[in-house]
């Protein structure tokens, strides 16, 4: 053990030991709180202040002009803002739902079907999560290419198959060039990236369910479906709640995938313009810091409300009994 | 063979241990394999495209095997962007952020786990609450503050705010609290060690696994970061690798072969890191969600 200590130093003053012992914990936790006040809390307060002012950052702090709620009403009467919110909501749903619908059965299959390969397979599924979103989006940008992309080639080839062929398109889809498809393309990338992460959450949830419960249930004559319904589902609920909440909060703040896939433009018909993208554009391209700040608060309200709804819908037992 | 009555429980055991290849199991394997192929495929095409010219990548059918253009793609890459400089910037940022995060989070985790002090519960609750604040609220003021500080194009605009994280402190508190016996700390105190001395000579040597997890998570996040660097770095020399890739995609006539070569060079270091330490990384990343 490396814990052996040098012989104690002679104490300089009898009070020093007490003094440093008393204040050490405050000193030790202070870096986080100093950083949080400087780069977390202060910016948010400043953001609130900013949202009631008209200001072009280039002009200096003196040019800040109080405008009351006008930045908020400007956003609320801006059709592009509403479109970005709609896009964000659709994208969050389109990319969020499949993640869980795939991840849960996948976690079951891996938990029940694999023994020795389990670590390897989970690592494979986890790869997209640790890869830079920019890299991923650039790769998918080429795969989504209209005339020559791999995805269209594969889909067209599959449409030639008997029986299941009808499920696949026989024409080439202009994924990133037509507004009907941009959102699906972005959603596919998001699903590809986060399904493995969710699968892992569910897998850790499944592994935490004691085997004895299933054994006791089968002794009592419960069928597999009943075991799933009355043991697995209720015990998986806390994890499900966490995973869905994370997807919801992440999905509503989607930025990098649509930004790269649409080359920063929002794509055909602005269908890939999310609210965070629009906020970034309002700040970086239109230099309208006040309006951008108000937009972030409006999005914050949306996130808050939807998180609360989600909480009500199936969170209650999810949060109970933690910490 | 014995005809004695067999108790219920053991009878069901062998059936589960020796799985038969029934339909359900086959469907499960098929699902797992299909998902794995779909997960790996984009990485495969990344490597394949990195070895082809732009016109080879966009032809019918698209290339599915390695080509011979890797040298030229690489030369075009380093001609268009200072790519090694960009990779170095990413590494510099990730190493500094990780180093400071490890130090400050372990220190604060030690304080929260091993001391009882006034306000501990409130402060820890506050710390957890900061994790719930959506990052969106911070984007515009962050950009403005960094502008005001004159930190545009300076790496410190990213690593200074990133020196300690609530997640990291939470992780370290959990680990230190559950794996290091309090008696050890008490004994060191009786021996006259200062609190920082205990941290350095007792806590740090015994916190290796948790530090590895936190270090990996922090490194990966910093290496992959995009929105922060997008706000801060404005000149090609200061770009991190993801920004350099993005800048290549922006221009007309994008050289996709060279770009894919850059993408691969950005992704490979993390693939290697992941191959070496996937268990630790996965545990660290899920810990925040499942134990939070």
Coordinates of C-alpha atoms in Angstrom, one line a residue, chain A residues 2-314:
Chain A
X2 CA 1.3 3.4 -0.9
X3 CA -0.5 5.0 1.9
X4 CA 2.4 4.9 4.3
X5 CA 3.3 8.3 5.5
X6 CA 6.5 10.1 6.4
X7 CA 7.0 10.7 10.1
X8 CA 4.8 13.6 11.3
X9 CA 6.3 17.0 10.9
X10 CA 6.8 19.0 14.1
X11 CA 3.8 21.3 14.5
X12 CA 4.7 24.9 14.1
X13 CA 1.7 26.3 16.0
X14 CA -0.9 24.2 17.8
X15 CA -3.7 26.0 16.0
X16 CA -2.4 25.5 12.5
X17 CA -3.6 21.9 12.2
X18 CA -7.1 22.8 13.4
X19 CA -7.2 25.9 11.2
X20 CA -6.2 24.1 7.9
X21 CA -8.4 21.2 8.8
X22 CA -11.4 23.5 9.2
X23 CA -11.0 25.4 6.0
X24 CA -9.4 22.8 3.8
X25 CA -12.8 21.5 2.4
X26 CA -13.9 25.0 1.5
X27 CA -10.6 25.6 -0.3
X28 CA -10.8 22.2 -2.0
X29 CA -14.3 22.8 -3.5
X30 CA -13.8 26.5 -4.3
X31 CA -12.3 26.1 -7.8
X32 CA -15.5 24.6 -9.1
X33 CA -17.7 27.2 -7.5
X34 CA -15.4 30.1 -8.6
X35 CA -15.5 28.7 -12.2
X36 CA -19.2 28.2 -12.0
X37 CA -19.9 31.8 -10.8
X38 CA -17.6 33.2 -13.5
X39 CA -18.5 31.0 -16.5
X40 CA -21.8 29.5 -15.5
X41 CA -24.0 31.7 -13.3
X42 CA -22.7 35.2 -14.4
X43 CA -23.2 34.5 -18.1
X44 CA -26.8 33.3 -17.5
X45 CA -27.6 36.4 -15.5
X46 CA -26.0 38.5 -18.2
X47 CA -28.0 36.6 -20.8
X48 CA -31.2 37.5 -19.0
X49 CA -30.2 41.2 -18.8
X50 CA -29.2 41.0 -22.5
X51 CA -32.5 39.7 -23.5
X52 CA -34.2 43.0 -22.5
X53 CA -31.7 45.1 -24.5
X54 CA -31.0 45.9 -28.1
X55 CA -27.3 45.5 -28.7
X56 CA -24.8 44.9 -31.5
X57 CA -21.8 43.5 -29.8
X58 CA -19.4 45.4 -32.2
X59 CA -20.6 48.7 -30.9
X60 CA -19.3 48.5 -27.3
X61 CA -21.2 48.2 -24.0
X62 CA -22.3 51.9 -24.0
X63 CA -24.6 51.3 -27.0
X64 CA -26.8 48.8 -25.0
X65 CA -30.4 50.1 -25.2
X66 CA -33.2 48.9 -23.0
X67 CA -36.1 47.7 -25.1
X68 CA -38.3 45.9 -22.6
X69 CA -39.9 42.7 -24.0
X70 CA -39.4 43.7 -27.6
X71 CA -36.8 41.0 -28.2
X72 CA -39.2 38.4 -27.0
X73 CA -42.1 39.7 -29.1
X74 CA -39.8 40.0 -32.1
X75 CA -39.0 36.3 -31.8
X76 CA -42.6 35.4 -31.2
X77 CA -43.7 37.2 -34.4
X78 CA -40.8 35.9 -36.4
X79 CA -42.1 33.0 -38.7
X80 CA -38.5 31.7 -39.0
X81 CA -38.3 31.3 -35.2
X82 CA -41.5 29.3 -35.2
X83 CA -40.3 27.2 -38.1
X84 CA -37.1 26.5 -36.2
X85 CA -39.1 25.4 -33.2
X86 CA -41.2 23.2 -35.3
X87 CA -38.2 21.7 -37.0
X88 CA -36.6 21.1 -33.6
X89 CA -39.7 19.4 -32.2
X90 CA -40.0 17.2 -35.3
X91 CA -36.3 16.3 -35.2
X92 CA -36.4 15.6 -31.5
X93 CA -39.3 13.2 -32.1
X94 CA -38.0 11.7 -35.3
X95 CA -34.5 11.1 -33.8
X96 CA -35.6 10.4 -30.3
X97 CA -38.3 7.8 -30.7
X98 CA -36.4 5.3 -32.9
X99 CA -33.4 5.4 -30.6
X100 CA -35.4 3.9 -27.8
X101 CA -37.5 1.6 -29.9
X102 CA -34.3 0.0 -31.2
X103 CA -32.3 0.3 -28.1
X104 CA -34.6 -1.6 -25.8
X105 CA -35.0 -4.8 -27.8
X106 CA -31.4 -4.6 -28.7
X107 CA -30.4 -4.5 -25.0
X108 CA -32.7 -7.5 -24.4
X109 CA -31.2 -9.4 -27.2
X110 CA -27.6 -8.7 -26.0
X111 CA -28.5 -9.4 -22.4
X112 CA -30.3 -12.7 -23.1
X113 CA -28.4 -14.0 -26.2
X114 CA -24.8 -13.1 -25.7
X115 CA -22.4 -14.3 -23.0
X116 CA -18.7 -14.1 -24.0
X117 CA -19.1 -11.6 -26.8
X118 CA -21.1 -9.1 -24.7
X119 CA -18.2 -6.7 -24.0
X120 CA -17.0 -6.7 -27.5
X121 CA -20.5 -6.1 -29.0
X122 CA -21.3 -3.3 -26.5
X123 CA -18.0 -1.6 -27.4
X124 CA -18.9 -1.8 -31.1
X125 CA -22.3 -0.2 -30.5
X126 CA -20.7 2.5 -28.4
X127 CA -18.2 3.6 -31.1
X128 CA -20.4 6.3 -32.6
X129 CA -20.8 8.0 -29.3
X130 CA -17.1 8.7 -28.8
X131 CA -16.6 9.9 -32.4
X132 CA -16.5 13.6 -33.2
X133 CA -19.9 14.7 -34.5
X134 CA -18.2 16.8 -37.2
X135 CA -16.4 13.7 -38.5
X136 CA -19.6 11.7 -38.4
X137 CA -21.5 14.4 -40.2
X138 CA -18.9 14.7 -42.9
X139 CA -18.9 11.0 -43.5
X140 CA -22.7 10.9 -43.7
X141 CA -22.7 13.9 -46.0
X142 CA -20.9 11.8 -48.6
X143 CA -23.0 8.7 -47.8
X144 CA -26.2 10.7 -48.4
X145 CA -25.0 12.0 -51.8
X146 CA -28.0 12.1 -54.2
X147 CA -26.7 10.5 -57.4
X148 CA -23.7 8.6 -56.1
X149 CA -24.2 8.0 -52.4
X150 CA -23.8 4.7 -50.7
X151 CA -27.2 5.0 -48.9
X152 CA -29.2 5.4 -52.1
X153 CA -27.2 2.6 -53.8
X154 CA -28.0 0.2 -50.9
X155 CA -31.7 1.2 -50.8
X156 CA -32.1 0.8 -54.5
X157 CA -30.4 -2.6 -54.5
X158 CA -32.7 -3.7 -51.6
X159 CA -35.8 -2.6 -53.5
X160 CA -34.9 -5.2 -56.1
X161 CA -35.3 -8.0 -53.6
X162 CA -38.4 -10.2 -53.6
X163 CA -40.9 -9.8 -50.8
X164 CA -39.3 -7.1 -48.7
X165 CA -38.3 -5.0 -51.8
X166 CA -41.5 -3.0 -51.6
X167 CA -40.3 -1.5 -48.3
X168 CA -37.4 0.3 -50.0
X169 CA -37.4 3.2 -52.5
X170 CA -36.4 2.3 -56.1
X171 CA -35.7 5.9 -57.0
X172 CA -32.7 7.9 -55.7
X173 CA -33.7 10.2 -52.8
X174 CA -32.2 13.7 -52.7
X175 CA -31.6 13.4 -48.9
X176 CA -30.0 16.7 -48.3
X177 CA -31.4 18.7 -51.2
X178 CA -35.1 18.4 -50.8
X179 CA -37.0 19.7 -47.8
X180 CA -39.1 16.6 -47.4
X181 CA -36.0 14.5 -46.7
X182 CA -33.6 16.8 -44.8
X183 CA -35.1 16.1 -41.4
X184 CA -35.1 12.3 -42.0
X185 CA -31.5 12.4 -43.0
X186 CA -30.5 14.4 -39.9
X187 CA -32.6 12.1 -37.7
X188 CA -30.9 9.1 -39.2
X189 CA -27.5 10.4 -38.2
X190 CA -28.7 11.2 -34.7
X191 CA -30.2 7.8 -34.3
X192 CA -27.0 6.2 -35.6
X193 CA -25.0 8.1 -33.0
X194 CA -27.1 7.7 -29.9
X195 CA -28.8 4.3 -30.1
X196 CA -25.7 2.5 -28.8
X197 CA -25.6 4.9 -25.9
X198 CA -29.2 4.2 -25.0
X199 CA -28.7 0.5 -25.5
X200 CA -25.9 0.7 -22.9
X201 CA -28.1 2.5 -20.4
X202 CA -30.9 -0.1 -20.8
X203 CA -28.3 -2.9 -20.6
X204 CA -27.0 -1.6 -17.3
X205 CA -30.6 -1.3 -16.1
X206 CA -31.4 -4.9 -17.2
X207 CA -28.3 -6.2 -15.5
X208 CA -29.3 -4.6 -12.3
X209 CA -32.5 -6.7 -12.1
X210 CA -31.9 -9.6 -9.7
X211 CA -32.1 -13.0 -11.4
X212 CA -34.0 -14.4 -8.4
X213 CA -37.1 -12.4 -9.3
X214 CA -37.4 -14.2 -12.6
X215 CA -36.7 -17.5 -11.0
X216 CA -39.3 -16.9 -8.4
X217 CA -41.8 -15.8 -11.0
X218 CA -41.2 -18.9 -13.2
X219 CA -41.7 -21.1 -10.1
X220 CA -45.0 -19.4 -9.6
X221 CA -45.9 -20.3 -13.2
X222 CA -45.5 -16.8 -14.8
X223 CA -45.0 -16.9 -18.6
X224 CA -42.1 -15.0 -20.3
X225 CA -44.5 -12.3 -21.4
X226 CA -45.8 -11.9 -17.9
X227 CA -42.3 -11.7 -16.5
X228 CA -41.6 -9.0 -19.0
X229 CA -44.7 -7.1 -18.2
X230 CA -44.6 -7.4 -14.4
X231 CA -40.9 -7.6 -13.6
X232 CA -38.8 -6.1 -16.4
X233 CA -40.9 -3.2 -17.4
X234 CA -41.5 -1.7 -13.9
X235 CA -37.9 -2.2 -12.9
X236 CA -36.6 -0.7 -16.1
X237 CA -38.7 2.4 -15.7
X238 CA -36.2 4.5 -13.8
X239 CA -33.6 4.0 -16.5
X240 CA -36.2 4.5 -19.2
X241 CA -37.1 7.8 -17.6
X242 CA -33.5 8.9 -17.5
X243 CA -32.7 7.8 -21.0
X244 CA -35.8 9.5 -22.4
X245 CA -35.2 12.7 -20.5
X246 CA -31.6 12.9 -21.8
X247 CA -32.8 12.3 -25.4
X248 CA -35.4 15.0 -25.0
X249 CA -33.1 17.6 -23.6
X250 CA -30.4 16.7 -26.1
X251 CA -32.8 16.6 -29.0
X252 CA -34.3 20.0 -28.3
X253 CA -30.8 21.5 -28.3
X254 CA -29.7 19.8 -31.5
X255 CA -27.0 21.8 -33.3
X256 CA -24.0 20.1 -34.6
X257 CA -25.5 17.3 -36.8
X258 CA -27.9 19.6 -38.8
X259 CA -25.3 22.4 -38.9
X260 CA -22.7 20.2 -40.6
X261 CA -25.1 18.2 -42.8
X262 CA -26.7 21.4 -44.2
X263 CA -23.4 23.2 -44.3
X264 CA -24.6 25.7 -41.8
X265 CA -27.4 26.8 -44.1
X266 CA -30.4 25.0 -42.6
X267 CA -30.8 23.0 -45.8
X268 CA -33.5 23.0 -48.5
X269 CA -36.5 25.0 -47.3
X270 CA -34.7 25.6 -44.0
X271 CA -36.1 22.3 -42.9
X272 CA -32.9 21.5 -41.1
X273 CA -32.7 24.8 -39.2
X274 CA -33.0 24.0 -35.5
X275 CA -33.6 26.7 -32.8
X276 CA -30.1 26.6 -31.5
X277 CA -28.8 26.9 -35.1
X278 CA -31.1 29.9 -35.6
X279 CA -29.9 31.4 -32.4
X280 CA -26.3 31.0 -33.4
X281 CA -27.1 32.6 -36.8
X282 CA -28.9 35.5 -35.1
X283 CA -25.9 36.1 -33.0
X284 CA -23.0 35.3 -35.3
X285 CA -24.4 36.5 -38.7
X286 CA -27.0 39.1 -37.8
X287 CA -25.0 40.4 -34.7
X288 CA -28.3 40.7 -32.8
X289 CA -27.2 39.6 -29.4
X290 CA -30.4 40.7 -27.6
X291 CA -32.7 38.8 -29.9
X292 CA -30.5 35.7 -29.7
X293 CA -30.5 35.9 -25.9
X294 CA -34.3 36.2 -25.8
X295 CA -34.5 33.2 -28.1
X296 CA -32.3 31.1 -25.8
X297 CA -34.8 31.9 -22.9
X298 CA -37.8 31.0 -25.1
X299 CA -36.1 27.7 -25.9
X300 CA -35.3 27.2 -22.2
X301 CA -39.0 27.6 -21.4
X302 CA -39.9 25.0 -24.1
X303 CA -37.3 22.6 -22.7
X304 CA -38.5 23.2 -19.2
X305 CA -42.2 22.6 -20.0
X306 CA -41.6 19.5 -22.1
X307 CA -39.3 18.1 -19.4
X308 CA -42.0 18.7 -16.8
X309 CA -44.6 17.0 -19.0
X310 CA -42.3 14.0 -19.5
X311 CA -41.7 14.0 -15.7
X312 CA -45.5 13.9 -15.1
X313 CA -46.1 11.3 -17.9
X314 CA -43.9 8.6 -16.5

